[in-house]
mmCIF file of C-alpha atoms and ligand atoms in Angstrom:
data_model
loop_
_atom_site.group_PDB
_atom_site.id
_atom_site.type_symbol
_atom_site.label_atom_id
_atom_site.label_comp_id
_atom_site.label_asym_id
_atom_site.label_seq_id
_atom_site.Cartn_x
_atom_site.Cartn_y
_atom_site.Cartn_z
ATOM 1 C CA MET A 1 -22.509 -25.456 -2.468
ATOM 2 C CA LYS A 2 -20.592 -23.771 0.356
ATOM 3 C CA TYR A 3 -17.302 -21.869 0.433
ATOM 4 C CA PHE A 4 -15.121 -20.869 3.374
ATOM 5 C CA ILE A 5 -12.367 -18.250 3.178
ATOM 6 C CA LYS A 6 -9.532 -18.206 5.691
ATOM 7 C CA THR A 7 -7.725 -14.876 5.477
ATOM 8 C CA PHE A 8 -4.258 -14.114 6.817
ATOM 9 C CA GLY A 9 -2.396 -10.820 6.751
ATOM 10 C CA CYS A 10 -3.155 -7.252 5.849
ATOM 11 C CA GLN A 11 -6.216 -5.255 4.891
ATOM 12 C CA SER A 12 -5.528 -5.786 1.172
ATOM 13 C CA ASN A 13 -5.996 -9.506 1.740
ATOM 14 C CA LYS A 14 -9.207 -8.920 3.690
ATOM 15 C CA SER A 15 -10.519 -6.746 0.874
ATOM 16 C CA ASP A 16 -9.510 -9.361 -1.732
ATOM 17 C CA SER A 17 -11.334 -12.019 0.296
ATOM 18 C CA GLU A 18 -14.521 -9.916 0.176
ATOM 19 C CA ARG A 19 -14.257 -9.977 -3.616
ATOM 20 C CA VAL A 20 -13.501 -13.693 -3.801
ATOM 21 C CA ALA A 21 -16.640 -14.214 -1.678
ATOM 22 C CA GLY A 22 -18.551 -11.988 -4.133
ATOM 23 C CA ASP A 23 -17.388 -14.145 -7.002
ATOM 24 C CA TYR A 24 -18.609 -17.331 -5.275
ATOM 25 C CA GLU A 25 -21.962 -15.779 -4.359
ATOM 26 C CA ALA A 26 -22.476 -14.556 -7.929
ATOM 27 C CA ARG A 27 -22.254 -18.242 -8.890
ATOM 28 C CA GLY A 28 -24.922 -19.212 -6.340
ATOM 29 C CA TRP A 29 -22.625 -20.458 -3.547
ATOM 30 C CA SER A 30 -23.128 -19.473 0.101
ATOM 31 C CA GLU A 31 -20.698 -19.104 2.961
ATOM 32 C CA ALA A 32 -20.041 -22.118 5.191
ATOM 33 C CA LYS A 33 -20.072 -21.461 8.934
ATOM 34 C CA SER A 34 -16.899 -23.494 9.351
ATOM 35 C CA TRP A 35 -14.210 -24.880 7.046
ATOM 36 C CA ARG A 36 -15.302 -28.321 8.281
ATOM 37 C CA THR A 37 -18.577 -28.012 6.321
ATOM 38 C CA ALA A 38 -17.292 -26.266 3.182
ATOM 39 C CA ASP A 39 -17.023 -27.649 -0.362
ATOM 40 C CA ASP A 40 -14.223 -25.199 -1.221
ATOM 41 C CA ILE A 41 -11.735 -23.765 1.279
ATOM 42 C CA ILE A 42 -9.908 -20.696 0.015
ATOM 43 C CA VAL A 43 -6.772 -19.821 1.972
ATOM 44 C CA ASN A 44 -5.728 -16.209 1.404
ATOM 45 C CA THR A 45 -2.108 -16.116 2.538
ATOM 46 C CA CYS A 46 0.390 -13.541 3.753
ATOM 47 C CA ALA A 47 4.142 -13.783 3.107
ATOM 48 C CA ILE A 48 5.415 -10.691 4.877
ATOM 49 C CA ARG A 49 7.381 -12.839 7.341
ATOM 50 C CA GLN A 50 8.191 -16.520 7.598
ATOM 51 C CA SER A 51 5.929 -16.728 10.658
ATOM 52 C CA ALA A 52 2.978 -15.548 8.517
ATOM 53 C CA GLU A 53 3.647 -18.321 5.998
ATOM 54 C CA ASP A 54 3.998 -20.799 8.861
ATOM 55 C CA ARG A 55 0.545 -19.846 10.166
ATOM 56 C CA ALA A 56 -1.063 -20.598 6.778
ATOM 57 C CA THR A 57 0.849 -23.884 6.547
ATOM 58 C CA GLY A 58 -0.286 -24.774 10.085
ATOM 59 C CA PHE A 59 -3.912 -24.112 9.131
ATOM 60 C CA LEU A 60 -3.620 -26.305 6.031
ATOM 61 C CA LEU A 61 -2.077 -29.134 8.056
ATOM 62 C CA ASN A 62 -4.957 -28.887 10.559
ATOM 63 C CA VAL A 63 -7.500 -29.167 7.754
ATOM 64 C CA VAL A 64 -5.789 -32.222 6.285
ATOM 65 C CA ASP A 65 -5.485 -33.812 9.704
ATOM 66 C CA TYR A 66 -9.185 -33.260 10.536
ATOM 67 C CA PHE A 67 -10.441 -34.880 7.320
ATOM 68 C CA LYS A 68 -8.007 -37.748 7.660
ATOM 69 C CA LYS A 69 -9.110 -38.470 11.227
ATOM 70 C CA THR A 70 -12.847 -38.163 10.542
ATOM 71 C CA GLY A 71 -12.723 -40.003 7.219
ATOM 72 C CA LYS A 72 -14.953 -37.289 5.688
ATOM 73 C CA LYS A 73 -14.407 -36.173 2.089
ATOM 74 C CA ARG A 74 -11.850 -33.385 2.053
ATOM 75 C CA PRO A 75 -13.011 -30.127 0.428
ATOM 76 C CA LYS A 76 -11.129 -28.607 -2.465
ATOM 77 C CA ILE A 77 -8.311 -26.352 -1.196
ATOM 78 C CA ILE A 78 -7.524 -23.206 -3.166
ATOM 79 C CA LEU A 79 -4.484 -21.104 -2.253
ATOM 80 C CA THR A 80 -4.300 -17.401 -3.015
ATOM 81 C CA GLY A 81 -2.573 -14.313 -1.575
ATOM 82 C CA CYS A 82 1.083 -13.439 -1.265
ATOM 83 C CA MET A 83 2.407 -17.015 -0.891
ATOM 84 C CA THR A 84 1.550 -17.538 -4.554
ATOM 85 C CA HIS A 85 4.762 -15.650 -5.414
ATOM 86 C CA HIS A 86 6.615 -18.946 -4.776
ATOM 87 C CA GLY A 87 5.197 -20.186 -8.080
ATOM 88 C CA GLN A 88 3.113 -23.269 -8.811
ATOM 89 C CA LYS A 89 5.968 -25.807 -8.777
ATOM 90 C CA LYS A 90 7.227 -24.860 -5.326
ATOM 91 C CA ILE A 91 3.747 -24.528 -3.805
ATOM 92 C CA TYR A 92 2.662 -27.972 -4.985
ATOM 93 C CA GLU A 93 5.952 -29.363 -3.674
ATOM 94 C CA LEU A 94 5.734 -27.632 -0.280
ATOM 95 C CA LEU A 95 1.975 -27.893 0.181
ATOM 96 C CA PRO A 96 0.761 -31.013 -1.624
ATOM 97 C CA MET A 97 -2.735 -30.612 -0.122
ATOM 98 C CA VAL A 98 -3.330 -27.521 -2.333
ATOM 99 C CA ASP A 99 -5.605 -28.416 -5.249
ATOM 100 C CA GLU A 100 -5.624 -25.099 -7.074
ATOM 101 C CA ILE A 101 -3.751 -21.786 -7.040
ATOM 102 C CA LEU A 102 -5.566 -18.500 -7.606
ATOM 103 C CA PRO A 103 -2.911 -15.895 -8.485
ATOM 104 C CA VAL A 104 -3.544 -12.857 -6.314
ATOM 105 C CA ASN A 105 -3.404 -10.464 -9.269
ATOM 106 C CA GLU A 106 -6.349 -12.343 -10.814
ATOM 107 C CA VAL A 107 -8.693 -11.508 -7.939
ATOM 108 C CA GLY A 108 -9.353 -8.183 -9.665
ATOM 109 C CA PHE A 109 -11.818 -5.417 -8.908
ATOM 110 C CA ASN A 110 -14.732 -6.710 -10.953
ATOM 111 C CA SER A 111 -16.611 -8.929 -8.514
ATOM 112 C CA ALA A 112 -18.919 -7.164 -6.087
ATOM 113 C CA ALA A 113 -17.538 -7.449 -2.551
ATOM 114 C CA VAL A 114 -19.438 -9.357 0.146
ATOM 115 C CA ARG A 115 -19.060 -7.151 3.225
ATOM 116 C CA LYS A 116 -19.842 -7.999 6.831
ATOM 117 C CA ASP A 117 -19.561 -4.459 8.215
ATOM 118 C CA ILE A 118 -22.628 -2.325 7.527
ATOM 119 C CA VAL A 119 -21.196 1.139 8.270
ATOM 120 C CA HIS A 120 -17.634 1.064 6.992
ATOM 121 C CA ALA A 121 -16.389 -0.351 3.666
ATOM 122 C CA TRP A 122 -12.922 -1.002 2.260
ATOM 123 C CA VAL A 123 -12.687 0.151 -1.336
ATOM 124 C CA PRO A 124 -9.640 -0.955 -3.343
ATOM 125 C CA ILE A 125 -8.341 1.744 -5.673
ATOM 126 C CA SER A 126 -5.203 0.062 -6.942
ATOM 127 C CA ALA A 127 -3.451 -3.290 -6.940
ATOM 128 C CA GLY A 128 0.225 -4.218 -7.006
ATOM 129 C CA CYS A 129 3.204 -1.980 -6.374
ATOM 130 C CA ASN A 130 6.022 -0.447 -8.414
ATOM 131 C CA SER A 131 8.167 0.719 -5.528
ATOM 132 C CA PHE A 132 10.392 -2.319 -4.910
ATOM 133 C CA CYS A 133 11.403 -1.577 -1.339
ATOM 134 C CA THR A 134 14.201 -4.117 -0.997
ATOM 135 C CA TYR A 135 12.631 -6.063 1.898
ATOM 136 C CA CYS A 136 9.149 -6.351 0.417
ATOM 137 C CA ILE A 137 7.538 -9.261 -1.380
ATOM 138 C CA VAL A 138 4.473 -7.329 -2.612
ATOM 139 C CA PRO A 139 5.846 -6.219 -6.023
ATOM 140 C CA TYR A 140 6.589 -9.914 -6.715
ATOM 141 C CA SER A 141 3.410 -11.403 -5.267
ATOM 142 C CA ARG A 142 0.929 -8.764 -6.446
ATOM 143 C CA GLY A 143 2.702 -7.579 -9.591
ATOM 144 C CA ARG A 144 2.888 -4.121 -11.146
ATOM 145 C CA GLU A 145 0.745 -1.285 -9.887
ATOM 146 C CA VAL A 146 -2.607 -0.963 -11.630
ATOM 147 C CA SER A 147 -5.009 1.856 -10.799
ATOM 148 C CA ARG A 148 -8.702 1.173 -10.863
ATOM 149 C CA PRO A 149 -10.553 3.662 -13.078
ATOM 150 C CA MET A 150 -12.061 6.647 -11.252
ATOM 151 C CA ASP A 151 -15.609 5.921 -12.527
ATOM 152 C CA ASP A 152 -15.523 2.366 -11.142
ATOM 153 C CA ILE A 153 -14.408 3.593 -7.742
ATOM 154 C CA VAL A 154 -16.939 6.421 -7.577
ATOM 155 C CA ASN A 155 -19.776 4.137 -8.738
ATOM 156 C CA GLU A 156 -18.895 1.597 -6.053
ATOM 157 C CA VAL A 157 -18.872 4.367 -3.428
ATOM 158 C CA LYS A 158 -22.268 5.641 -4.676
ATOM 159 C CA GLY A 159 -23.647 2.099 -4.385
ATOM 160 C CA LEU A 160 -22.283 1.825 -0.848
ATOM 161 C CA ALA A 161 -23.841 5.144 0.147
ATOM 162 C CA LYS A 162 -27.215 3.964 -1.200
ATOM 163 C CA LYS A 163 -26.939 0.862 1.009
ATOM 164 C CA GLY A 164 -26.337 3.079 4.055
ATOM 165 C CA TYR A 165 -22.549 2.970 4.370
ATOM 166 C CA THR A 166 -21.178 6.239 5.718
ATOM 167 C CA GLU A 167 -17.455 5.489 6.083
ATOM 168 C CA ILE A 168 -15.008 4.277 3.467
ATOM 169 C CA THR A 169 -11.305 3.524 3.380
ATOM 170 C CA LEU A 170 -9.590 3.756 0.005
ATOM 171 C CA LEU A 171 -7.083 0.952 -0.187
ATOM 172 C CA GLY A 172 -3.867 0.425 -2.159
ATOM 173 C CA GLN A 173 -0.189 -0.379 -1.566
ATOM 174 C CA ASN A 174 0.627 3.233 -2.398
ATOM 175 C CA VAL A 175 -2.586 5.231 -2.618
ATOM 176 C CA ASN A 176 -0.762 8.503 -3.297
ATOM 177 C CA SER A 177 0.478 7.279 -6.676
ATOM 178 C CA TRP A 178 -3.010 6.314 -7.835
ATOM 179 C CA GLY A 179 -3.365 7.164 -11.541
ATOM 180 C CA LEU A 180 0.353 7.693 -12.048
ATOM 181 C CA GLU A 181 1.697 4.186 -12.454
ATOM 182 C CA LYS A 182 2.245 4.434 -16.188
ATOM 183 C CA VAL A 183 4.382 7.495 -15.724
ATOM 184 C CA GLY A 184 8.120 6.968 -15.170
ATOM 185 C CA ILE A 185 9.495 8.096 -11.826
ATOM 186 C CA GLY A 186 11.529 10.928 -13.376
ATOM 187 C CA LEU A 187 8.480 12.193 -15.235
ATOM 188 C CA ARG A 188 6.318 11.786 -12.148
ATOM 189 C CA LYS A 189 8.685 14.062 -10.226
ATOM 190 C CA LEU A 190 8.708 16.524 -13.110
ATOM 191 C CA LEU A 191 4.933 16.560 -13.184
ATOM 192 C CA MET A 192 4.601 17.146 -9.480
ATOM 193 C CA ASP A 193 7.248 19.829 -9.181
ATOM 194 C CA LYS A 194 5.480 23.026 -10.105
ATOM 195 C CA ASP A 195 8.764 24.944 -10.423
ATOM 196 C CA THR A 196 10.172 22.720 -13.164
ATOM 197 C CA PRO A 197 9.349 23.814 -16.711
ATOM 198 C CA LEU A 198 6.960 21.345 -18.297
ATOM 199 C CA THR A 199 5.846 21.029 -21.873
ATOM 200 C CA VAL A 200 2.834 19.172 -23.206
ATOM 201 C CA LYS A 201 5.239 16.832 -24.993
ATOM 202 C CA ASP A 202 6.280 15.555 -21.563
ATOM 203 C CA ILE A 203 2.838 14.155 -20.909
ATOM 204 C CA PRO A 204 2.042 10.693 -22.223
ATOM 205 C CA THR A 205 -1.315 10.588 -24.001
ATOM 206 C CA ASN A 206 -2.558 7.537 -22.106
ATOM 207 C CA GLN A 207 -2.388 9.524 -18.889
ATOM 208 C CA SER A 208 -3.897 12.707 -20.264
ATOM 209 C CA GLN A 209 -7.196 12.193 -18.450
ATOM 210 C CA TYR A 210 -5.317 12.405 -15.149
ATOM 211 C CA LEU A 211 -2.443 14.751 -15.820
ATOM 212 C CA SER A 212 -4.106 18.015 -16.545
ATOM 213 C CA VAL A 213 -0.955 20.043 -15.793
ATOM 214 C CA ASP A 214 -2.756 21.818 -12.990
ATOM 215 C CA GLY A 215 -0.464 20.599 -10.236
ATOM 216 C CA ILE A 216 -3.179 18.491 -8.627
ATOM 217 C CA THR A 217 -2.258 14.883 -7.968
ATOM 218 C CA PRO A 218 -4.704 12.375 -9.458
ATOM 219 C CA PHE A 219 -5.254 10.914 -5.966
ATOM 220 C CA VAL A 220 -6.427 14.313 -4.705
ATOM 221 C CA LYS A 221 -8.891 14.452 -7.606
ATOM 222 C CA LEU A 222 -10.143 11.019 -6.582
ATOM 223 C CA LEU A 223 -10.552 12.147 -2.960
ATOM 224 C CA ARG A 224 -12.627 15.097 -4.144
ATOM 225 C CA ALA A 225 -14.783 12.861 -6.340
ATOM 226 C CA VAL A 226 -15.591 10.393 -3.532
ATOM 227 C CA SER A 227 -16.138 13.254 -1.080
ATOM 228 C CA ALA A 228 -18.847 14.569 -3.379
ATOM 229 C CA VAL A 229 -20.896 11.365 -2.980
ATOM 230 C CA PRO A 230 -23.914 12.226 -0.785
ATOM 231 C CA GLY A 231 -24.155 10.095 2.354
ATOM 232 C CA ILE A 232 -20.420 9.429 2.736
ATOM 233 C CA ARG A 233 -19.274 11.161 5.907
ATOM 234 C CA THR A 234 -15.799 9.805 6.633
ATOM 235 C CA ILE A 235 -13.014 8.975 4.202
ATOM 236 C CA ARG A 236 -9.755 7.283 5.153
ATOM 237 C CA PHE A 237 -6.970 5.972 2.947
ATOM 238 C CA MET A 238 -4.037 3.642 3.288
ATOM 239 C CA THR A 239 -1.206 3.116 2.662
ATOM 240 C CA SER A 240 0.484 6.445 2.024
ATOM 241 C CA ASN A 241 4.132 6.655 1.130
ATOM 242 C CA PRO A 242 6.248 9.623 2.181
ATOM 243 C CA TRP A 243 7.790 10.154 -1.278
ATOM 244 C CA ASP A 244 4.392 10.690 -2.885
ATOM 245 C CA PHE A 245 2.884 12.867 -0.169
ATOM 246 C CA HIS A 246 2.607 16.203 -1.953
ATOM 247 C CA ASP A 247 1.483 19.620 -0.731
ATOM 248 C CA ASP A 248 -1.855 19.430 -2.540
ATOM 249 C CA LEU A 249 -2.710 16.279 -0.567
ATOM 250 C CA ILE A 250 -1.798 17.982 2.714
ATOM 251 C CA GLU A 251 -4.003 20.925 1.756
ATOM 252 C CA GLU A 252 -6.864 18.564 0.873
ATOM 253 C CA ILE A 253 -6.608 16.751 4.226
ATOM 254 C CA ALA A 254 -6.604 20.114 5.996
ATOM 255 C CA THR A 255 -9.615 21.542 4.193
ATOM 256 C CA ASN A 256 -11.821 18.536 3.438
ATOM 257 C CA ASP A 257 -13.992 17.824 6.499
ATOM 258 C CA LYS A 258 -14.803 14.327 5.335
ATOM 259 C CA ILE A 259 -11.169 13.185 5.437
ATOM 260 C CA ASP A 260 -10.210 11.551 8.724
ATOM 261 C CA LYS A 261 -7.303 13.279 10.441
ATOM 262 C CA PHE A 262 -5.445 10.097 11.369
ATOM 263 C CA ILE A 263 -2.766 9.525 8.727
ATOM 264 C CA HIS A 264 -0.778 6.324 8.480
ATOM 265 C CA LEU A 265 2.660 7.252 7.128
ATOM 266 C CA PRO A 266 5.146 4.378 7.250
ATOM 267 C CA VAL A 267 8.751 5.457 7.837
ATOM 268 C CA GLN A 268 10.385 2.024 8.336
ATOM 269 C CA SER A 269 13.645 3.519 9.677
ATOM 270 C CA GLY A 270 14.956 6.822 10.989
ATOM 271 C CA SER A 271 18.413 6.238 9.522
ATOM 272 C CA ASN A 272 19.218 7.599 6.074
ATOM 273 C CA SER A 273 21.714 4.819 5.360
ATOM 274 C CA VAL A 274 19.149 2.125 6.257
ATOM 275 C CA LEU A 275 16.460 3.901 4.207
ATOM 276 C CA LYS A 276 18.853 3.821 1.269
ATOM 277 C CA ARG A 277 19.467 0.082 1.689
ATOM 278 C CA MET A 278 15.698 -0.352 1.890
ATOM 279 C CA ASN A 279 15.281 1.668 -1.367
ATOM 280 C CA ARG A 280 12.666 3.835 0.307
ATOM 281 C CA GLY A 281 13.196 6.912 -1.876
ATOM 282 C CA TYR A 282 13.133 9.536 0.921
ATOM 283 C CA THR A 283 15.303 10.665 3.788
ATOM 284 C CA ARG A 284 14.687 11.212 7.471
ATOM 285 C CA GLU A 285 14.714 14.959 6.705
ATOM 286 C CA SER A 286 12.153 14.749 3.899
ATOM 287 C CA TYR A 287 9.901 12.554 6.097
ATOM 288 C CA LEU A 288 10.124 15.133 8.858
ATOM 289 C CA ALA A 289 9.345 17.891 6.364
ATOM 290 C CA VAL A 290 6.077 16.134 5.431
ATOM 291 C CA VAL A 291 5.216 15.641 9.126
ATOM 292 C CA ARG A 292 5.908 19.307 9.875
ATOM 293 C CA LYS A 293 3.713 20.499 7.006
ATOM 294 C CA LEU A 294 0.927 18.163 8.108
ATOM 295 C CA ARG A 295 1.152 19.423 11.697
ATOM 296 C CA GLU A 296 1.149 23.036 10.559
ATOM 297 C CA LYS A 297 -1.911 22.645 8.349
ATOM 298 C CA VAL A 298 -4.109 19.870 9.759
ATOM 299 C CA LYS A 299 -6.032 20.467 12.973
ATOM 300 C CA GLY A 300 -6.397 17.405 15.199
ATOM 301 C CA LEU A 301 -3.807 15.450 13.219
ATOM 302 C CA GLU A 302 -2.561 12.088 14.464
ATOM 303 C CA ILE A 303 0.076 10.029 12.677
ATOM 304 C CA GLY A 304 0.785 6.320 12.728
ATOM 305 C CA THR A 305 3.703 4.475 11.205
ATOM 306 C CA ASP A 306 5.349 1.156 10.345
ATOM 307 C CA LEU A 307 8.924 0.370 11.379
ATOM 308 C CA ILE A 308 11.339 -2.469 10.747
ATOM 309 C CA VAL A 309 14.103 -3.252 13.241
ATOM 310 C CA GLY A 310 17.152 -5.400 12.490
ATOM 311 C CA PHE A 311 17.309 -4.653 8.772
ATOM 312 C CA PRO A 312 20.578 -6.141 7.409
ATOM 313 C CA GLY A 313 23.600 -4.224 8.661
ATOM 314 C CA GLU A 314 21.562 -2.046 11.063
ATOM 315 C CA THR A 315 24.151 -0.749 13.544
ATOM 316 C CA ASP A 316 23.516 0.611 17.033
ATOM 317 C CA ALA A 317 24.055 4.135 15.652
ATOM 318 C CA GLU A 318 21.532 3.587 12.830
ATOM 319 C CA PHE A 319 18.976 2.221 15.289
ATOM 320 C CA ALA A 320 19.641 5.215 17.567
ATOM 321 C CA ASP A 321 18.539 7.442 14.654
ATOM 322 C CA THR A 322 15.205 5.591 14.578
ATOM 323 C CA VAL A 323 14.799 5.970 18.349
ATOM 324 C CA ALA A 324 15.515 9.693 18.047
ATOM 325 C CA LEU A 325 12.986 10.021 15.229
ATOM 326 C CA ALA A 326 10.332 8.210 17.290
ATOM 327 C CA LYS A 327 10.832 10.702 20.114
ATOM 328 C CA GLU A 328 10.773 13.621 17.716
ATOM 329 C CA VAL A 329 7.680 12.712 15.690
ATOM 330 C CA GLY A 330 5.373 11.389 18.407
ATOM 331 C CA TRP A 331 3.514 8.758 16.364
ATOM 332 C CA LYS A 332 0.170 7.821 17.849
ATOM 333 C CA VAL A 333 0.767 4.194 16.988
ATOM 334 C CA GLY A 334 3.643 2.249 15.438
ATOM 335 C CA PHE A 335 3.557 -1.222 13.909
ATOM 336 C CA VAL A 336 7.044 -2.472 14.637
ATOM 337 C CA ALA A 337 8.294 -5.551 12.778
ATOM 338 C CA ARG A 338 11.502 -7.529 13.169
ATOM 339 C CA PHE A 339 13.209 -7.961 9.792
ATOM 340 C CA SER A 340 12.764 -11.357 8.213
ATOM 341 C CA PRO A 341 14.347 -12.042 4.794
ATOM 342 C CA ARG A 342 11.786 -12.928 2.144
ATOM 343 C CA PRO A 343 13.165 -15.197 -0.574
ATOM 344 C CA GLY A 344 13.291 -13.461 -3.952
ATOM 345 C CA THR A 345 13.430 -9.895 -2.655
ATOM 346 C CA ALA A 346 16.412 -7.624 -3.322
ATOM 347 C CA ALA A 347 17.361 -7.594 0.380
ATOM 348 C CA TRP A 348 17.432 -11.397 0.375
ATOM 349 C CA ARG A 349 19.635 -11.369 -2.734
ATOM 350 C CA LEU A 350 21.962 -8.563 -1.661
ATOM 351 C CA TYR A 351 22.358 -8.632 2.114
ATOM 352 C CA GLN A 352 23.119 -10.973 4.987
ATOM 353 C CA ASP A 353 20.460 -11.197 7.696
ATOM 354 C CA ASP A 354 23.223 -10.342 10.151
ATOM 355 C CA VAL A 355 21.382 -8.753 13.088
ATOM 356 C CA SER A 356 20.807 -11.446 15.725
ATOM 357 C CA SER A 357 17.287 -12.317 16.913
ATOM 358 C CA ALA A 358 18.203 -11.160 20.419
ATOM 359 C CA VAL A 359 19.199 -7.704 19.134
ATOM 360 C CA LYS A 360 16.074 -7.496 16.952
ATOM 361 C CA LYS A 361 13.926 -8.351 19.963
ATOM 362 C CA LYS A 362 15.666 -5.748 22.143
ATOM 363 C CA ARG A 363 15.255 -3.023 19.486
ATOM 364 C CA TRP A 364 11.625 -4.008 18.922
ATOM 365 C CA GLN A 365 10.951 -3.642 22.661
ATOM 366 C CA ILE A 366 12.635 -0.226 22.802
ATOM 367 C CA LEU A 367 10.428 1.124 20.012
ATOM 368 C CA GLU A 368 7.309 -0.499 21.466
ATOM 369 C CA ASP A 369 8.027 1.190 24.810
ATOM 370 C CA ILE A 370 8.550 4.589 23.233
ATOM 371 C CA ILE A 371 5.704 4.565 20.724
ATOM 372 C CA ASN A 372 3.016 2.223 21.934
ATOM 373 C CA GLN A 373 3.231 2.047 25.703
ATOM 374 C CA PRO A 374 1.060 4.568 27.496
ATOM 375 C CA ASN A 375 2.111 6.076 30.865
ATOM 376 C CA LEU A 376 5.750 6.445 29.980
ATOM 377 C CA GLY A 377 6.137 9.747 31.725
ATOM 378 C CA SER A 378 9.232 11.561 30.523
ATOM 379 C CA LEU A 379 9.815 9.026 27.766
ATOM 380 C CA ARG A 380 6.569 10.017 26.024
ATOM 381 C CA PRO A 381 7.501 11.258 22.578
ATOM 382 C CA LYS A 382 7.411 14.990 22.227
ATOM 383 C CA VAL A 383 5.342 16.266 19.372
ATOM 384 C CA ILE A 384 7.185 18.303 16.789
ATOM 385 C CA LYS A 385 5.739 21.700 16.113
HETATM 386 S S1 SF4 B 401 5.673 0.605 -1.191
HETATM 387 FE FE1 SF4 B 401 7.390 -0.717 -0.635
HETATM 388 S S2 SF4 B 401 6.705 -1.694 1.271
HETATM 389 FE FE2 SF4 B 401 4.874 -0.862 0.302
HETATM 390 S S3 SF4 B 401 4.067 -2.579 -0.918
HETATM 391 FE FE3 SF4 B 401 5.367 -1.357 -2.276
HETATM 392 S S4 SF4 B 401 7.380 -2.366 -2.176
HETATM 393 FE FE4 SF4 B 401 6.181 -3.088 -0.417
#
């Protein structure tokens, strides 16, 4: 029996697809060269923008069309990924060709991944997200944040090293909060702020293995544990969030030779009022403070980011703050997206999508030119010292 996985979207989806493949292979299936010769087609979807959903729908329509025209028996179609947040009823209504839905939070960490790369491996360390940025569908599609136990992660990395892998990327929606998801935000802040008095009573027992009151973030402990695996030479991680980027992590990046010095640190907007509407939990100033500390401590540092233009209500002045931040920070690369309301999110419920497509396009181009275009002469962003 043959399976074929069509993956759309981000690295989390690609990593999930490796595990879905592992699950099939554990049951004796092998990969089909094309969806045309598969018995099962698994479509791993992305819902970050309407256009991403449209691409998955287009693929499904192509499949249906091909089997109708050729008269061949149509394979079973299984839908997974972020489009599953629509719920069974709506999916079967919208996409009647779907035979089965695999909820994305059921993909899990347990199946061994089938990897194509032989040097670099993606290693998931957590699933889901508790942050509820108002524009984002992930907390709805992938559910609450769950950290994978340290032993599982380290054992997988040891296995990879034995097979000859030398580079790994630890993967999660918010890697910096690994091991802290059961702790309330207030308590998390209390635990991370060394100057605030803390008593043992403040620490929940179910987190005691992580929270040793030594001021070291669990994620930093995980980085140290995977760094100790012989054979692993390069460690990367994504995605980091600015509100969980603590001094001990900066120190670890600076002093641990195995950690790659390119850090992806999404800012989304340079305007404090937009950041507030996005529920991002930091300000332009606190983002800059993290960047400054990183630049001070980490030799050879490069930073990348994600940005959204045309968030509801984004004025010219608010966008100008983002432009100014781009020039000030000097990101090596920026993934700039035009806002698209995702049904069910807080932004969709609370705000009007009131920035026109023409304005979104213009703002997108401005940021592309500043951040991503080489040879810009005087417009090249200056690097903050
Ligand atoms: S941190 Fe925000 S943007 Fe990232 S996955 Fe979670 S809710 Fe979405």
